[in-house]
Amino acid sequence: MLHKKLKPFPKDFLWGASTSAYQVEGANLSHGKGPSVQDVKKVPEGTSDLTVCADFYHRYKEDIALMAEMGFKVYRFSISWSRILPQGTGEVNQEGIDFYNNVINECLKYNIIPLVTMFHFDMPQALEERGGWEKRESIDWFVNFAKVMYENFGDRVKYWLTINEQNVLILSGDIIGTTTLTGPEKYKSLYQQNHHMLVAQAKAMALCHEMVEGGKIGPAPNISLAYPASCKPEDQLAAQNLNAIRNWLYLDMAVYGEYNHLAWAFMEKRNATPHIEEGDMEILKNGHPDFIGFNYYSTATVAWCDENQGETFGHDQQKTRMEEGVYLGAANPNLPHTDFGWEIDPFGFRATIREMYSRYRLPMIVTENGLGAYDKLTEDGKVHDQYRIEYLRKHIEQIQLAITDGAEMMGYCPWSAIDLISTHEGMVKRYGFIYVDRDEFDLKTLDRYRKDSFYWYKKVIASNGEDLSD
């Protein structure tokens, strides 16, 4: 609907940005840290490994000071499981505890709220070798990790996120490098892993409420509304299928503790229904998230898919592939694209927020949203990223429209605070407000430079979203 007068952003709206441990920290096999699956995976040819990344491990004070200069109210970052527990369980690495204590304290020094993601694509390799998420024991491994974090950081960290983009781990694990499963048995394995993650998440949420005084916790899936490719009724069915499989399976379970019926029918179709032990459903119903964190980059578009139909669109983390007899990914001719081929859909951002709030009626915080681009540092140390400003402005405008629609939005943390290693496209794909002086393989100085978007976002935060002008 059109609004003649917009509601303002809430006075306590949490403006900030996000990073993840394995993409920004570096020091990936030092200071007591054990390897994660990210450290041992084969990186795409021509892209950097994770040895140094943006060297946040050694430069966190400088980086957090820059975030404070922008006026951040919140900083969303993840804790590396294998930096805290090098073997995934057992002995705690005190150096890891000390590092995250320092990061948290540095945030609090500037009155920046730490928003901690517990798991961001980086299962300890020692646990992966024991079967990873497919093993029932993974539930206990994760809950133990959560307990260690609550014990060490819960006195100061009051906002927590459980598992980053669990749906991407299940649907696109081959692209992000967290699974090499192929063939029909991959579905059975992946949805059993998914069930274990869901139970682990519910237990970690309940434990947070028990252990962390004033603690609030929620999931952090990647939510992208699916459009039908046409007004054909069968395309609408395809869109409902994808929305259930990609979105509502994860949020229905986090919020209501119930398997979405369409997603369950899909698992039955693929002979992939998980083994559910006695007591699991009770555990799942007792998670009770306080809010929903979600990542949004673009919407998806799908058509009806018959059996034996060939795949025509996909092969990227943000593109929709085919599930035979379920949906067929399609390009949306109404949307522009980034330099990396991702569709840009600010209106879909508002539509996604509206649909989520209609279904779940919980406060929401955007935990990722951003533009990956080939940023260039000029000779005088400038980065003119007007394209990023335009992208973010259009999405922030849609948040305010969604608020005016009645949705309860608590914050906005775009990706990313500083340049870091992109999941499968390396250092060349930059997202940050802060430029890091390094190339794919040449570490150069690693010095930090404020991009034009840095100054623009500083003004946005200072005005609480009222001033979005250049």
XYZ file of C-alpha atoms in Angstrom:
470
model
C 0.000 0.000 0.000
C 1.035 3.622 -0.491
C 1.684 5.699 2.605
C 1.486 9.496 2.596
C 3.166 9.706 5.985
C 5.854 7.301 7.156
C 6.377 6.160 10.714
C 9.886 6.946 12.023
C 12.413 4.296 12.903
C 12.122 3.336 16.596
C 14.243 5.522 18.869
C 16.194 2.480 20.041
C 16.668 1.068 16.520
C 19.913 -0.919 16.345
C 22.011 0.386 13.467
C 25.217 -1.553 12.823
C 26.784 -4.106 10.500
C 27.980 -7.709 10.429
C 30.996 -9.955 9.905
C 31.794 -13.626 10.525
C 34.807 -15.120 12.255
C 36.199 -17.297 9.471
C 35.856 -14.536 6.859
C 37.370 -11.634 8.776
C 39.651 -12.770 11.599
C 42.595 -14.522 9.993
C 44.949 -16.207 12.483
C 43.057 -19.266 11.343
C 45.442 -21.932 12.670
C 47.275 -20.002 15.366
C 46.798 -18.809 18.940
C 45.436 -22.190 19.966
C 42.689 -22.342 17.345
C 41.898 -25.725 15.840
C 40.941 -26.117 12.171
C 37.343 -25.733 11.066
C 35.807 -27.145 7.909
C 36.485 -23.761 6.315
C 40.203 -24.047 7.001
C 40.559 -27.414 5.281
C 38.138 -26.985 2.367
C 39.454 -26.534 -1.159
C 38.916 -22.863 -1.947
C 37.737 -21.970 -5.467
C 40.625 -21.526 -7.883
C 41.896 -17.976 -7.964
C 40.565 -17.013 -4.526
C 42.408 -16.400 -1.278
C 42.593 -18.855 1.570
C 41.603 -17.828 5.096
C 45.037 -17.516 6.690
C 44.892 -13.732 7.062
C 41.508 -12.525 5.737
C 41.178 -8.909 6.951
C 43.438 -9.625 9.966
C 40.694 -8.576 12.372
C 42.312 -10.821 14.978
C 45.184 -8.359 15.299
C 43.357 -5.160 14.273
C 40.036 -5.459 16.098
C 40.659 -2.337 18.197
C 41.213 -0.225 15.095
C 38.191 -1.731 13.355
C 35.816 -1.314 16.300
C 37.003 2.290 16.713
C 36.010 2.881 13.087
C 32.620 1.292 13.743
C 32.203 3.621 16.711
C 33.133 6.563 14.490
C 30.265 5.558 12.201
C 28.001 5.547 15.241
C 27.235 1.822 15.427
C 24.676 0.857 18.033
C 25.338 -2.863 17.479
C 28.025 -5.061 15.936
C 27.049 -8.523 14.811
C 29.986 -10.962 14.736
C 30.418 -14.687 15.152
C 32.502 -16.717 17.571
C 34.682 -19.383 16.028
C 33.781 -22.718 17.628
C 37.252 -24.140 17.050
C 38.958 -21.054 18.468
C 37.121 -21.652 21.750
C 37.169 -25.472 21.629
C 39.949 -26.595 19.256
C 38.594 -30.156 19.136
C 34.969 -29.041 19.219
C 34.546 -30.482 22.718
C 36.788 -30.951 25.715
C 39.619 -28.573 26.510
C 38.892 -24.846 26.256
C 41.442 -22.598 24.533
C 41.983 -19.714 26.942
C 43.563 -17.555 24.229
C 40.309 -17.827 22.301
C 38.265 -16.857 25.352
C 40.580 -13.910 25.950
C 40.286 -12.732 22.346
C 36.496 -12.647 22.350
C 36.450 -11.074 25.808
C 38.645 -8.323 24.367
C 36.372 -7.866 21.335
C 33.261 -7.715 23.523
C 34.863 -5.282 25.966
C 36.086 -3.092 23.118
C 32.527 -2.899 21.777
C 31.138 -2.013 25.190
C 33.784 0.693 25.607
C 32.046 2.526 22.759
C 28.520 1.548 23.878
C 28.217 -0.826 20.929
C 25.963 -3.794 21.702
C 27.635 -7.102 20.799
C 25.265 -9.350 18.828
C 26.938 -12.765 18.751
C 26.314 -15.457 16.146
C 27.092 -18.845 17.647
C 27.669 -20.806 14.438
C 28.538 -19.348 11.032
C 29.474 -22.151 8.590
C 32.530 -23.261 10.605
C 32.073 -26.676 12.203
C 35.322 -27.773 13.902
C 37.069 -30.211 11.592
C 37.595 -32.623 14.488
C 33.799 -32.913 14.844
C 33.258 -33.106 11.101
C 35.559 -36.134 11.069
C 33.328 -37.694 13.751
C 30.296 -37.296 11.496
C 29.421 -33.624 11.942
C 25.776 -32.588 12.087
C 24.634 -35.990 10.837
C 25.535 -37.506 14.201
C 22.989 -37.295 16.991
C 25.856 -36.325 19.295
C 26.132 -33.013 17.404
C 23.220 -31.728 19.473
C 25.234 -32.189 22.667
C 28.369 -30.764 21.022
C 26.564 -27.557 20.105
C 24.777 -27.177 23.442
C 28.100 -27.634 25.236
C 29.618 -24.920 23.008
C 26.681 -22.656 23.845
C 27.162 -23.319 27.567
C 30.851 -22.364 27.349
C 29.920 -19.123 25.595
C 27.157 -18.242 28.068
C 29.474 -18.937 31.004
C 32.271 -16.771 29.640
C 30.423 -13.984 27.833
C 26.811 -14.021 29.066
C 27.445 -11.366 31.705
C 28.009 -8.836 28.879
C 26.476 -10.369 25.740
C 22.693 -10.183 25.952
C 21.808 -10.640 22.264
C 22.521 -13.973 20.586
C 21.925 -15.612 17.203
C 22.010 -19.383 16.896
C 22.918 -20.721 13.434
C 23.657 -18.477 10.484
C 21.758 -19.404 7.323
C 20.912 -22.953 8.293
C 18.769 -23.143 5.168
C 21.760 -22.260 2.974
C 23.801 -24.970 4.696
C 21.126 -27.482 3.677
C 20.184 -26.153 0.235
C 23.542 -24.823 -1.032
C 26.207 -26.536 1.065
C 28.055 -27.617 -2.063
C 28.444 -23.971 -3.132
C 29.618 -22.608 0.226
C 31.967 -25.533 0.769
C 30.309 -27.245 3.733
C 29.191 -30.457 2.027
C 30.286 -32.665 -0.852
C 27.224 -34.932 -0.757
C 25.816 -36.058 -4.102
C 23.146 -38.437 -5.362
C 19.739 -39.270 -3.904
C 21.136 -40.125 -0.457
C 22.252 -36.524 0.054
C 18.667 -35.496 0.882
C 18.348 -38.084 3.642
C 21.651 -37.011 5.144
C 21.038 -33.267 4.834
C 17.573 -33.314 6.393
C 18.819 -35.472 9.249
C 21.559 -32.894 9.775
C 18.894 -30.223 9.592
C 16.821 -31.927 12.288
C 19.817 -32.151 14.602
C 20.555 -28.454 14.056
C 16.953 -27.559 14.830
C 16.971 -29.556 18.076
C 20.377 -28.105 19.004
C 19.091 -24.599 18.298
C 15.992 -25.084 20.450
C 18.063 -26.395 23.344
C 20.543 -23.524 23.009
C 17.678 -20.987 23.047
C 16.175 -22.532 26.162
C 19.599 -22.639 27.830
C 20.182 -18.962 27.023
C 17.010 -18.029 28.868
C 18.170 -20.169 31.782
C 21.792 -19.020 31.996
C 21.939 -15.458 30.628
C 20.173 -12.889 32.773
C 18.177 -10.680 30.402
C 19.387 -12.711 27.440
C 17.556 -12.605 24.121
C 18.133 -15.072 21.312
C 16.841 -15.909 17.862
C 17.595 -17.780 14.632
C 19.347 -16.212 11.611
C 18.234 -17.890 8.368
C 18.501 -16.371 4.897
C 14.930 -15.432 4.025
C 14.009 -14.567 0.437
C 10.407 -14.506 -0.668
C 9.716 -16.607 -3.792
C 7.654 -15.161 -6.623
C 5.750 -17.168 -9.234
C 7.293 -16.651 -12.683
C 3.864 -15.896 -14.151
C 0.203 -15.693 -13.191
C -0.260 -19.348 -14.114
C -1.810 -21.116 -11.114
C 0.800 -23.871 -11.277
C 3.594 -21.272 -10.957
C 1.946 -20.065 -7.762
C 2.097 -23.627 -6.437
C 5.796 -23.749 -7.312
C 6.360 -20.496 -5.375
C 4.516 -21.915 -2.367
C 6.706 -25.021 -2.578
C 9.930 -23.033 -2.565
C 8.782 -20.662 0.174
C 8.040 -23.657 2.382
C 11.297 -25.485 1.634
C 13.579 -22.437 1.689
C 11.952 -20.201 4.309
C 9.098 -21.485 6.424
C 10.596 -24.877 7.314
C 13.244 -23.061 9.362
C 11.124 -20.319 10.888
C 8.047 -22.475 11.573
C 10.331 -24.758 13.545
C 12.207 -21.978 15.363
C 9.029 -20.142 16.368
C 6.373 -22.859 16.671
C 8.405 -26.053 17.017
C 6.547 -27.650 14.118
C 7.593 -29.012 10.744
C 6.024 -27.087 7.887
C 3.600 -29.433 6.131
C 4.732 -28.627 2.570
C 8.386 -29.007 3.512
C 7.558 -32.347 5.147
C 5.763 -33.472 1.976
C 8.903 -32.550 0.017
C 11.058 -34.624 2.375
C 8.658 -37.536 1.940
C 8.905 -37.149 -1.828
C 12.706 -37.375 -1.599
C 12.663 -40.196 0.976
C 14.406 -37.774 3.308
C 12.245 -37.506 6.419
C 14.529 -37.375 9.450
C 14.574 -39.821 12.321
C 12.879 -38.043 15.232
C 13.624 -39.376 18.688
C 11.161 -39.393 21.540
C 11.122 -36.002 23.228
C 12.480 -34.092 20.231
C 9.215 -32.368 19.389
C 8.775 -31.232 22.986
C 12.299 -29.792 22.934
C 11.541 -28.014 19.657
C 8.383 -26.453 21.064
C 10.307 -25.097 24.062
C 12.871 -23.032 22.171
C 10.866 -19.768 22.266
C 12.969 -17.248 20.310
C 12.735 -13.627 21.429
C 13.230 -12.198 17.945
C 14.045 -13.246 14.386
C 17.353 -12.377 12.763
C 17.406 -12.802 9.012
C 19.703 -12.244 6.061
C 18.269 -10.818 2.838
C 19.952 -10.185 -0.497
C 17.286 -10.828 -3.111
C 14.063 -12.635 -3.849
C 13.676 -15.821 -5.891
C 11.467 -16.523 -8.895
C 10.208 -19.976 -9.852
C 8.018 -21.754 -12.367
C 6.205 -25.046 -12.226
C 8.522 -27.963 -12.826
C 7.440 -31.225 -14.412
C 9.350 -34.457 -14.002
C 12.424 -34.909 -16.229
C 12.790 -31.164 -16.821
C 16.252 -29.721 -17.296
C 17.758 -27.072 -15.017
C 18.130 -23.665 -16.648
C 18.895 -21.147 -13.867
C 21.051 -21.367 -10.803
C 24.507 -22.439 -9.644
C 24.965 -19.599 -7.182
C 24.320 -19.123 -3.492
C 21.568 -16.579 -4.220
C 20.101 -18.145 -7.344
C 17.361 -20.737 -7.232
C 18.102 -24.103 -8.713
C 15.679 -26.819 -9.689
C 13.920 -29.492 -7.688
C 12.347 -31.843 -10.177
C 8.578 -31.925 -9.843
C 8.689 -29.184 -7.205
C 9.935 -25.894 -8.716
C 12.175 -24.563 -11.480
C 14.331 -21.490 -10.886
C 13.722 -18.609 -13.274
C 15.251 -15.217 -13.960
C 13.158 -12.182 -13.084
C 13.207 -9.756 -16.055
C 11.989 -6.922 -13.836
C 15.107 -6.772 -11.651
C 18.586 -5.273 -12.190
C 21.724 -7.217 -11.219
C 24.921 -6.638 -9.272
C 28.321 -7.020 -10.931
C 28.249 -10.601 -9.632
C 24.888 -11.430 -11.189
C 22.730 -11.227 -8.053
C 19.286 -9.729 -8.593
C 18.536 -6.494 -6.712
C 15.019 -6.295 -5.258
C 14.366 -3.681 -2.534
C 10.584 -4.025 -2.949
C 10.990 -7.743 -2.316
C 12.761 -6.830 0.936
C 9.606 -5.102 2.159
C 7.447 -7.979 0.912
C 9.652 -10.477 2.764
C 9.459 -8.477 6.015
C 5.675 -8.166 5.726
C 5.209 -11.885 5.142
C 7.479 -12.849 8.047
C 5.744 -10.526 10.472
C 2.343 -11.743 9.353
C 3.378 -15.332 10.067
C 5.382 -14.946 13.285
C 4.646 -11.598 15.017
C 8.119 -11.335 16.534
C 10.546 -8.393 16.429
C 13.001 -8.708 13.533
C 16.569 -7.589 12.931
C 18.263 -7.675 9.539
C 21.535 -9.516 10.108
C 22.839 -9.314 6.526
C 21.994 -7.232 3.462
C 24.506 -5.692 1.118
C 26.158 -5.235 -2.235
C 29.275 -7.119 -3.307
C 31.262 -5.079 -5.822
C 34.691 -4.484 -7.361
C 35.675 -1.494 -5.220
C 38.740 0.509 -6.289
C 41.054 2.480 -4.021
C 42.132 5.763 -5.607
C 45.642 7.153 -5.343
C 44.513 9.603 -2.679
C 42.987 6.838 -0.524
C 39.325 7.170 -1.496
C 36.726 4.591 -2.458
C 33.805 6.051 -4.380
C 31.092 3.422 -3.911
C 27.979 5.361 -4.872
C 26.486 2.074 -6.126
C 26.582 0.687 -2.572
C 25.030 3.827 -1.128
C 22.210 3.568 -3.656
C 21.648 -0.116 -2.875
C 21.548 0.430 0.889
C 19.399 3.549 0.639
C 16.724 1.732 -1.357
C 16.663 -1.140 1.136
C 16.547 1.136 4.183
C 13.639 2.993 2.592
C 11.783 -0.305 2.345
C 12.425 -1.073 6.027
C 10.736 2.195 6.957
C 7.818 1.371 4.670
C 7.546 -2.057 6.318
C 7.555 -0.376 9.739
C 4.738 1.866 8.509
C 2.953 -1.306 7.358
C 3.035 -2.392 11.010
C 6.060 -4.706 11.114
C 8.196 -4.589 14.274
C 11.791 -3.969 13.206
C 14.509 -3.746 15.846
C 17.669 -3.252 13.800
C 19.678 -3.284 10.588
C 23.119 -4.910 10.278
C 24.195 -4.935 6.613
C 26.991 -7.088 5.273
C 29.645 -6.125 6.003
C 31.298 -3.790 8.478
C 34.669 -4.132 6.753
C 35.905 -5.891 3.622
C 36.416 -9.612 4.166
C 36.785 -12.869 2.257
C 33.552 -13.630 0.421
C 32.291 -17.186 0.881
C 33.191 -18.443 -2.574
C 34.371 -15.373 -4.494
C 37.326 -14.265 -2.400
C 38.643 -10.803 -1.576
C 37.760 -9.243 -4.916
C 34.074 -9.199 -3.952
C 33.939 -6.382 -1.421
C 30.992 -5.524 0.819
C 32.381 -3.322 3.584
C 32.018 0.290 4.638
C 35.752 0.082 5.377
C 38.232 -0.803 2.618
C 41.021 -3.252 3.513
C 44.188 -2.716 1.484
C 44.911 -6.175 0.147
C 44.285 -8.127 -3.031
C 43.434 -11.778 -3.512
C 47.007 -12.960 -2.858
C 48.985 -9.755 -2.232
C 48.486 -8.720 1.401
C 49.873 -5.225 0.749
C 49.527 -3.030 3.871
C 46.157 -4.258 5.211
C 45.534 -0.611 6.078
C 41.947 0.589 6.523
C 40.293 3.302 4.421
C 36.887 4.901 4.880
C 34.713 4.469 1.777
C 32.172 7.072 0.707
C 29.520 4.724 2.097
C 31.238 4.987 5.511
C 30.439 8.696 5.733
C 26.967 8.215 4.271
C 26.031 5.484 6.777
C 27.408 7.606 9.624
C 24.888 10.299 8.644
C 22.076 7.756 8.339
C 22.742 6.475 11.868
C 23.097 9.976 13.345
C 19.683 10.897 11.900
C 18.109 7.557 12.913
C 17.302 6.866 9.278
C 15.751 10.244 8.497
C 18.571 11.506 6.262
C 19.290 9.091 3.401
C 20.578 11.743 1.009
C 24.063 11.734 -0.516
